[in-house]
Amino acid sequence: MPYRVVMEVVPRPDDTPAWIWNETNAASVSSTGGKGWTAKLNSSDSIWDYDNQSDANTKMSELDSADSTNRRYKVIEV
């Protein structure tokens, strides 16, 4: 099964605490974090697909380290 690295469309604003942004129970806390994920933000961006999860995780960590925003990355199966 192939794996793809995706990123949040909207990074967490600096004035929003991570615990609110990461909240998954929208019934108890109003949050917009992590609701929109994409493989590309611009038409010139690359799509990062890999045959194994280990390679995808390595790329995800690389992209995360190079990103100066609060944007999160994750690996999904495609």
mmCIF file with all atom_site columns, C-alpha atoms in Angstrom, residues 9-63:
data_model
loop_
_atom_site.group_PDB
_atom_site.id
_atom_site.type_symbol
_atom_site.label_atom_id
_atom_site.label_alt_id
_atom_site.label_comp_id
_atom_site.label_asym_id
_atom_site.label_entity_id
_atom_site.label_seq_id
_atom_site.pdbx_PDB_ins_code
_atom_site.Cartn_x
_atom_site.Cartn_y
_atom_site.Cartn_z
_atom_site.occupancy
_atom_site.B_iso_or_equiv
_atom_site.pdbx_formal_charge
_atom_site.auth_seq_id
_atom_site.auth_comp_id
_atom_site.auth_asym_id
_atom_site.auth_atom_id
_atom_site.pdbx_PDB_model_num
ATOM 1  C CA . VAL A 1 9  ? -4.088  23.571 4.753  1.00 0.00 ? 9  VAL A CA 1
ATOM 2  C CA . VAL A 1 10 ? -4.120  26.203 7.511  1.00 0.00 ? 10 VAL A CA 1
ATOM 3  C CA . PRO A 1 11 ? -1.284  26.241 10.054 1.00 0.00 ? 11 PRO A CA 1
ATOM 4  C CA . ARG A 1 12 ? -2.080  26.896 13.708 1.00 0.00 ? 12 ARG A CA 1
ATOM 5  C CA . PRO A 1 13 ? -2.070  30.646 14.428 1.00 0.00 ? 13 PRO A CA 1
ATOM 6  C CA . ASP A 1 14 ? 0.603   31.686 16.937 1.00 0.00 ? 14 ASP A CA 1
ATOM 7  C CA . ASP A 1 15 ? -2.025  33.008 19.364 1.00 0.00 ? 15 ASP A CA 1
ATOM 8  C CA . THR A 1 16 ? -3.950  29.700 19.466 1.00 0.00 ? 16 THR A CA 1
ATOM 9  C CA . PRO A 1 17 ? -2.731  27.186 22.058 1.00 0.00 ? 17 PRO A CA 1
ATOM 10 C CA . ALA A 1 18 ? -1.710  23.828 20.618 1.00 0.00 ? 18 ALA A CA 1
ATOM 11 C CA . TRP A 1 19 ? -4.102  21.950 22.944 1.00 0.00 ? 19 TRP A CA 1
ATOM 12 C CA . ILE A 1 20 ? -7.058  23.796 21.426 1.00 0.00 ? 20 ILE A CA 1
ATOM 13 C CA . TRP A 1 21 ? -5.835  23.344 17.854 1.00 0.00 ? 21 TRP A CA 1
ATOM 14 C CA . ASN A 1 22 ? -5.203  19.630 18.417 1.00 0.00 ? 22 ASN A CA 1
ATOM 15 C CA . GLU A 1 23 ? -8.607  19.039 20.014 1.00 0.00 ? 23 GLU A CA 1
ATOM 16 C CA . THR A 1 24 ? -10.472 16.244 18.247 1.00 0.00 ? 24 THR A CA 1
ATOM 17 C CA . ASN A 1 25 ? -13.768 16.385 20.164 1.00 0.00 ? 25 ASN A CA 1
ATOM 18 C CA . ALA A 1 26 ? -15.473 19.326 18.469 1.00 0.00 ? 26 ALA A CA 1
ATOM 19 C CA . ALA A 1 27 ? -18.573 18.767 20.616 1.00 0.00 ? 27 ALA A CA 1
ATOM 20 C CA . SER A 1 28 ? -16.755 20.035 23.725 1.00 0.00 ? 28 SER A CA 1
ATOM 21 C CA . VAL A 1 29 ? -14.264 22.521 22.254 1.00 0.00 ? 29 VAL A CA 1
ATOM 22 C CA . SER A 1 30 ? -14.689 24.674 19.175 1.00 0.00 ? 30 SER A CA 1
ATOM 23 C CA . SER A 1 31 ? -11.643 24.070 16.995 1.00 0.00 ? 31 SER A CA 1
ATOM 24 C CA . THR A 1 32 ? -10.651 24.335 13.356 1.00 0.00 ? 32 THR A CA 1
ATOM 25 C CA . GLY A 1 33 ? -7.339  22.518 13.719 1.00 0.00 ? 33 GLY A CA 1
ATOM 26 C CA . GLY A 1 34 ? -6.559  19.535 11.546 1.00 0.00 ? 34 GLY A CA 1
ATOM 27 C CA . LYS A 1 35 ? -9.791  19.680 9.583  1.00 0.00 ? 35 LYS A CA 1
ATOM 28 C CA . GLY A 1 36 ? -8.233  20.256 6.165  1.00 0.00 ? 36 GLY A CA 1
ATOM 29 C CA . TRP A 1 37 ? -5.269  18.289 4.837  1.00 0.00 ? 37 TRP A CA 1
ATOM 30 C CA . THR A 1 38 ? -3.639  18.464 1.412  1.00 0.00 ? 38 THR A CA 1
ATOM 31 C CA . ALA A 1 39 ? -0.692  16.991 -0.440 1.00 0.00 ? 39 ALA A CA 1
ATOM 32 C CA . LYS A 1 40 ? 0.000   20.296 -2.245 1.00 0.00 ? 40 LYS A CA 1
ATOM 33 C CA . LEU A 1 41 ? -0.522  23.918 -1.262 1.00 0.00 ? 41 LEU A CA 1
ATOM 34 C CA . ASN A 1 42 ? 0.520   25.288 -4.672 1.00 0.00 ? 42 ASN A CA 1
ATOM 35 C CA . SER A 1 43 ? 0.483   23.849 -8.178 1.00 0.00 ? 43 SER A CA 1
ATOM 36 C CA . SER A 1 44 ? 4.288   23.853 -8.185 1.00 0.00 ? 44 SER A CA 1
ATOM 37 C CA . ASP A 1 45 ? 4.555   21.768 -4.977 1.00 0.00 ? 45 ASP A CA 1
ATOM 38 C CA . SER A 1 46 ? 5.585   18.126 -5.121 1.00 0.00 ? 46 SER A CA 1
ATOM 39 C CA . ILE A 1 47 ? 3.421   15.224 -3.989 1.00 0.00 ? 47 ILE A CA 1
ATOM 40 C CA . TRP A 1 48 ? 5.406   12.998 -1.656 1.00 0.00 ? 48 TRP A CA 1
ATOM 41 C CA . ASP A 1 49 ? 4.360   9.346  -2.230 1.00 0.00 ? 49 ASP A CA 1
ATOM 42 C CA . TYR A 1 50 ? 6.324   6.369  -0.911 1.00 0.00 ? 50 TYR A CA 1
ATOM 43 C CA . ASP A 1 51 ? 6.102   2.593  -1.100 1.00 0.00 ? 51 ASP A CA 1
ATOM 44 C CA . ASN A 1 52 ? 6.720   2.135  2.614  1.00 0.00 ? 52 ASN A CA 1
ATOM 45 C CA . GLN A 1 53 ? 5.672   3.978  5.734  1.00 0.00 ? 53 GLN A CA 1
ATOM 46 C CA . SER A 1 54 ? 9.216   4.372  7.054  1.00 0.00 ? 54 SER A CA 1
ATOM 47 C CA . ASP A 1 55 ? 10.314  6.452  4.043  1.00 0.00 ? 55 ASP A CA 1
ATOM 48 C CA . ALA A 1 56 ? 7.140   8.535  4.270  1.00 0.00 ? 56 ALA A CA 1
ATOM 49 C CA . ASN A 1 57 ? 7.737   9.186  7.986  1.00 0.00 ? 57 ASN A CA 1
ATOM 50 C CA . THR A 1 58 ? 11.314  10.249 7.241  1.00 0.00 ? 58 THR A CA 1
ATOM 51 C CA . LYS A 1 59 ? 10.098  12.765 4.628  1.00 0.00 ? 59 LYS A CA 1
ATOM 52 C CA . MET A 1 60 ? 7.353   13.994 6.961  1.00 0.00 ? 60 MET A CA 1
ATOM 53 C CA . SER A 1 61 ? 9.960   14.722 9.652  1.00 0.00 ? 61 SER A CA 1
ATOM 54 C CA . GLU A 1 62 ? 12.177  16.486 7.108  1.00 0.00 ? 62 GLU A CA 1
ATOM 55 C CA . LEU A 1 63 ? 9.325   18.707 5.901  1.00 0.00 ? 63 LEU A CA 1
#
